[in-house]
XYZ file of C-alpha atoms in Angstrom:
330
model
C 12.528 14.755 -2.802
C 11.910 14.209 -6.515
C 10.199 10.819 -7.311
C 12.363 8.417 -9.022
C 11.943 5.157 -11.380
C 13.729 2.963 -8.493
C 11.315 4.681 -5.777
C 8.092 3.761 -8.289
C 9.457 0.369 -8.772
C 9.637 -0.255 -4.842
C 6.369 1.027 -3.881
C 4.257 -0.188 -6.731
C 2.795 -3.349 -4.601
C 1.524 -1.043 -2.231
C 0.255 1.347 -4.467
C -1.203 -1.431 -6.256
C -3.104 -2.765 -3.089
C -4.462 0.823 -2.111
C -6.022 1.043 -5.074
C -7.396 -1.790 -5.544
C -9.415 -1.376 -2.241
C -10.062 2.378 -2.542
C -11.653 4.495 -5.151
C -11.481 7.866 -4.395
C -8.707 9.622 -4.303
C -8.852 11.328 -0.813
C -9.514 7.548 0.209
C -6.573 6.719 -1.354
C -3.960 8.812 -0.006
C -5.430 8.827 3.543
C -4.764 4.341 2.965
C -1.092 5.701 2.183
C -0.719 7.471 5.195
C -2.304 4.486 7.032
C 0.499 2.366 5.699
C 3.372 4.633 6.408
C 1.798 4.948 10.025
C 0.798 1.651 10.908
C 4.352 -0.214 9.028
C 7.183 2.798 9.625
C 8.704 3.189 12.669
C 9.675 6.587 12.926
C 13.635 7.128 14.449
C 15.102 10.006 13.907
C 18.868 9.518 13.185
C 20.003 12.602 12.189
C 23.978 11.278 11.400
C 26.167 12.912 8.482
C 24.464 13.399 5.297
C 21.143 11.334 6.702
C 20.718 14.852 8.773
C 19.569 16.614 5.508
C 19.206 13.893 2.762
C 16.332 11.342 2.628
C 17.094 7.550 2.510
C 15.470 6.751 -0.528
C 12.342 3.885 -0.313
C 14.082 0.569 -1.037
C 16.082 1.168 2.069
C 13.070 2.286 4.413
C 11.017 -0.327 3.226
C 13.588 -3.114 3.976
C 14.898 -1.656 7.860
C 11.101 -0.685 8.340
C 11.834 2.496 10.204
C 13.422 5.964 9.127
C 13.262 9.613 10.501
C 10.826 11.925 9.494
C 12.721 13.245 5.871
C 12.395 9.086 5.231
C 8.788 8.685 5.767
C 8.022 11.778 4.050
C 10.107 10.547 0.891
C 8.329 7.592 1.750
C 4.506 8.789 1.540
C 5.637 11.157 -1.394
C 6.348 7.923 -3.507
C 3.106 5.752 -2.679
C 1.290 9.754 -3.478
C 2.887 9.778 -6.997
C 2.162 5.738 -7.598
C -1.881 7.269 -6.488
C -1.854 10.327 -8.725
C -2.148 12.629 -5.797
C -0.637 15.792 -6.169
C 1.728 16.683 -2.742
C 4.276 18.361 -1.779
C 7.012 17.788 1.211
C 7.094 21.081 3.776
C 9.133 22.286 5.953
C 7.836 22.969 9.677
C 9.172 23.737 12.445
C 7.164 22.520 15.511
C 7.497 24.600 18.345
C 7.109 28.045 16.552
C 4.043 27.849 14.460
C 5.072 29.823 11.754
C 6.973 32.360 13.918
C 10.582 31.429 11.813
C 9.130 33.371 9.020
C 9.210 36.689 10.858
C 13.311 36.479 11.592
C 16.177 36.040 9.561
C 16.925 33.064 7.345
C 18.333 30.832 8.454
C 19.846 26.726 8.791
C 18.127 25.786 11.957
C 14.875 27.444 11.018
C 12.698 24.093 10.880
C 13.071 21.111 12.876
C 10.467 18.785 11.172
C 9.330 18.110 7.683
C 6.054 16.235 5.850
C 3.946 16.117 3.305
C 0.755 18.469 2.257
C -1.566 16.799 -0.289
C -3.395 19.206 -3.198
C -6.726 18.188 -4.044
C -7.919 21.415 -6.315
C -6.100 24.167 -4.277
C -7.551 22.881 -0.628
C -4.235 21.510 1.270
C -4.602 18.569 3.651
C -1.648 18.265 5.571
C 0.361 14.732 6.558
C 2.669 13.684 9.013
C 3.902 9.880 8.289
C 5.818 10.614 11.877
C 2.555 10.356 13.556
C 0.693 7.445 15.519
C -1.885 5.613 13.117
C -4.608 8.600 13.172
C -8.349 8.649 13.056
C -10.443 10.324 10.753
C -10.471 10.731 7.226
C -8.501 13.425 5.373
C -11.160 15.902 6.035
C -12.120 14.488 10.056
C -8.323 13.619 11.023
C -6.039 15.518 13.201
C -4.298 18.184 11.107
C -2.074 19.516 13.538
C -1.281 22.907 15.168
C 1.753 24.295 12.423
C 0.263 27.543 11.059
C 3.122 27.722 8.046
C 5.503 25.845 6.230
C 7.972 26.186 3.506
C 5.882 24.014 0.665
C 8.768 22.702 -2.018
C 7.435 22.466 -5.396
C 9.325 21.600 -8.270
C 10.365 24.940 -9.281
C 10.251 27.394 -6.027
C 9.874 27.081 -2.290
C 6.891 29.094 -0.964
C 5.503 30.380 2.399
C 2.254 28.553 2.968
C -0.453 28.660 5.360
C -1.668 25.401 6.708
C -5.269 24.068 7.623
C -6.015 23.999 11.462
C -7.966 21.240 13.033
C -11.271 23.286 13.884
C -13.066 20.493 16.575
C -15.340 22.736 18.235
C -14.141 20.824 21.632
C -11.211 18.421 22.020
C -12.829 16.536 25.311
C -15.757 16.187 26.356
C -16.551 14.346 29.480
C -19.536 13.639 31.436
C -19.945 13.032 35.001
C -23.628 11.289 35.517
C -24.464 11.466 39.481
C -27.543 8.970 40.609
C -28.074 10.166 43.876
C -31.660 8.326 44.992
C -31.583 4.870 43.290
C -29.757 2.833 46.066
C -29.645 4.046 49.044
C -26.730 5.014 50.480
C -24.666 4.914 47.669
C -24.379 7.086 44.645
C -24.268 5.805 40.974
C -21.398 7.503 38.887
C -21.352 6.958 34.892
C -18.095 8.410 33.462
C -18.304 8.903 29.191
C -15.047 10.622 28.081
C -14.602 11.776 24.434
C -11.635 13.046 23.066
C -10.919 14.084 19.199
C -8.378 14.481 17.309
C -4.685 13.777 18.701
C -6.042 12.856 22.136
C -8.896 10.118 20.511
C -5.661 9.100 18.622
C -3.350 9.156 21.731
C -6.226 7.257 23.781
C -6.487 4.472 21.330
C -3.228 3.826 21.317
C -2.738 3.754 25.183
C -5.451 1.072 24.917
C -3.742 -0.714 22.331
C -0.371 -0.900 24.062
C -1.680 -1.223 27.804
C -5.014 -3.001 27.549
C -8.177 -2.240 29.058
C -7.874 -3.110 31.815
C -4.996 -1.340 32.593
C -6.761 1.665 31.318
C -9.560 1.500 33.619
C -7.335 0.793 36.958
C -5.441 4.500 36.009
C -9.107 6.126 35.966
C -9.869 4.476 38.930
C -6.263 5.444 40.701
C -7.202 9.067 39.639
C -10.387 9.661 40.579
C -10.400 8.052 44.043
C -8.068 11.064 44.724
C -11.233 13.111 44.417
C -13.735 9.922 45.988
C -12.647 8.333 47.956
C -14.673 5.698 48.254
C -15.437 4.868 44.693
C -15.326 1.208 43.744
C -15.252 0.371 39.897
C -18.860 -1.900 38.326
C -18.274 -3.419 35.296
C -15.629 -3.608 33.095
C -14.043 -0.608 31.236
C -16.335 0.009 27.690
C -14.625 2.213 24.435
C -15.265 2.234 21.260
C -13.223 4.441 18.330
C -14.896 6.433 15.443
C -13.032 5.680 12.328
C -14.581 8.265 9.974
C -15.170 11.342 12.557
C -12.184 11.136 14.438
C -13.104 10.228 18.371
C -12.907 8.094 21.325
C -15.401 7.179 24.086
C -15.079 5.437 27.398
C -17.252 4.835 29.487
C -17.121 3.595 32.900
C -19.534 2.904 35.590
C -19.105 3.218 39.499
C -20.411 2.894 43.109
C -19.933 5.930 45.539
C -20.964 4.275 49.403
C -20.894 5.954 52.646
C -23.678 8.363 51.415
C -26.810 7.904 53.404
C -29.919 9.273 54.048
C -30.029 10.148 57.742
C -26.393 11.369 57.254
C -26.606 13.745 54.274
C -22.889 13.744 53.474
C -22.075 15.799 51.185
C -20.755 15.361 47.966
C -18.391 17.373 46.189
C -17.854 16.929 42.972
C -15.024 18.317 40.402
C -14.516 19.561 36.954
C -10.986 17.824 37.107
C -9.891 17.951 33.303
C -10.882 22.112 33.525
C -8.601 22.042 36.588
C -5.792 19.864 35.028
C -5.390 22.041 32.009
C -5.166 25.076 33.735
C -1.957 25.776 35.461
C -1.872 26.821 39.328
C -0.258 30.241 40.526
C 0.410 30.338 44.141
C 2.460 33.563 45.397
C 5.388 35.884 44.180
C 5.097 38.737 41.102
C 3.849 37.027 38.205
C 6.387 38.747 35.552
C 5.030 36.263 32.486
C 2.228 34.680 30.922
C 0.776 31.097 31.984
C 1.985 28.486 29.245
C -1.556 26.634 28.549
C -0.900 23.696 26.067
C -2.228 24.611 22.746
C -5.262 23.781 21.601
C -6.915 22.853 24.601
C -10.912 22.725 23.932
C -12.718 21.094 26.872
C -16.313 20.723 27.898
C -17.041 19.067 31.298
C -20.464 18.681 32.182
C -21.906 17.054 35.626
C -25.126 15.941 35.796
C -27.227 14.769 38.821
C -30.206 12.750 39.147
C -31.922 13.654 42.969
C -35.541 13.868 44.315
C -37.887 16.498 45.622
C -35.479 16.650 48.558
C -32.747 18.638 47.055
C -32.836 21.985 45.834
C -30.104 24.038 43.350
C -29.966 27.743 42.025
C -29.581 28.507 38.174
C -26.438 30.413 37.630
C -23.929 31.325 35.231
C -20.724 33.142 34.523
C -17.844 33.665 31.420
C -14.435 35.051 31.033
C -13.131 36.281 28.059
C -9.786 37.045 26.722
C -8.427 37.824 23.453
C -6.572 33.958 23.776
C -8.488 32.363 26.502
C -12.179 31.514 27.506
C -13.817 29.819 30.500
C -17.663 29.977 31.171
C -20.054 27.569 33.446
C -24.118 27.399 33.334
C -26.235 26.037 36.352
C -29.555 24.870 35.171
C -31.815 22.181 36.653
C -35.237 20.797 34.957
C -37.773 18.483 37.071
């Protein structure tokens, strides 16, 4: 993974263009990541030697797509061109830094990228990824507690930064149950950070809106079933702290006054991301995807006519937490 003359040489009109429109340096490498991400398409052909040797940057750059050793040799060359200081690492995806604590050996990683050193604080990148959000400090950093960092001299065991959003999603479900009668208002604004905001965006990108909005609205009439969408589906993406928001508006009927239906409502992403158990001896752990931090709040707007209770309740494990509050104010 050593930086050559030819590698320079093929990425110095990029490097040249990133900084010429950045200045700083963490601006700089985050643009080099952009371009690996947005121009690269990552396929991994792991054939002969290309299983453990890199194609070197003239080749990537002319096919326009290369497994994730490629990329990585890639960013590592437009990182030099910067004066960045980074390092490729080894990673292996599925055990978080649990191949450390066995034997050595050929299969322990399945995945490799690049970690960038800006005065000893390590900000790690994965060219593999989907064009992400954020800046260096804001974007998604991943779940990989170690890798095998490989400097020019030595391998070493390092511990890698963890994404530390203090929630991943959070939605909000606004009930208006007295301005039109018989019919209930619903707003729906759902954030996500991170690797969902960057999965999101890219769902929008490659379906549209208004496919988007027809799979909320195929979802959720599961739980009402008479909603109707109003309006057309509304998003916008922070660039700098990493998140997505859509909003959507809707019309609930069949509610009226004399009839008092009721409505029941549902904390559906707290329900989707926890898995169901139904009979037989449990003899192992639920698998809960990892990290999962949701908030789901539900708010409703009613008159003198309606009365709720306060309430609240948490449970707490040493790797899982779930707590609700009931409060009401006017």
């Amino acid at each position: 993974y050593d930086v050559s003359e030819t590698d320079r040489t093929a990425v110095r009109a990029i490097v040249d263009e990133i900084a010429a429109t950045h200045i700083e340096p963490k601006d700089r490498a985050k643009a080099a990541l952009d371009w690996v991400q947005t121009h690269i398409r990552y396929v991994g052909l792991e054939l002969g030697e290309g299983g453990f040797i890199p194609r070197p940057p003239t080749r990537v750059l002319r096919r326009r797509f290369g497994d994730c050793k490629d990329v990585t040799m890639l960013l590592l060359a437009l990182l030099d061109g910067l004066d960045v200081s980074a390092d490729p690492i080894l990673v292996n995806t599925d055990e978080r830094g649990g191949e450390f604590k066995g034997l050595a050996n050929p299969y322990a990683f399945d995945h490799i990228m690049v970690v960038a050193d800006f005065d000893g604080t390590l900000y790690p990148m994965d060219g593999t990824r989907d064009p992400q959000l954020g800046t260096l400090e804001t974007m998604e950093k991943g779940d990989i507690e170690f890798g095998l960092r490989m400097g020019g001299q030595a391998s070493v065991v390092t511990r890698l930064p963890q994404s530390d959003y203090e929630v991943r999603e959070h939605i909000t479900d606004r009930f208006d149950l007295v301005a039109e009668a018989g019919v209930i208002l619903y707003e729906l604004t759902f954030r996500e950070y991170g690797e969902d905001a960057d999965a999101t965006r890219a769902w929008i990108t490659r379906d549209g809106e208004t496919s988007v909005q027809s799979s909320f609205v195929r979802y959720l009439a599961d739980i009402y079933p008479t909603l109707e969408p109003e309006g057309d589906l509304d998003w916008e993406a922070n660039e700098a702290e990493a998140w997505t928001e859509l909003r959507l508006r809707f019309r609930l009927s069949g509610y009226t006054a004399d009839d008092r239906t009721q409505l029941k409502t549902r904390a559906y992403q707290l329900l989707a991301a926890t898995p169901d158990f139904e009979g037989g001896t449990r003899s192992s752990p639920f698998a809960i995807r990892h990290p999962r931090n949701i908030r789901h709040v539900r708010e409703y707007v009613a008159s003198e006519d309606y009365t709720f209770t306060e309430g609240a309740k948490s449970i707490e494990t040493d790797s899982f937490s779930f707590s609700y509050k009931d409060t009401f104010q006017d």
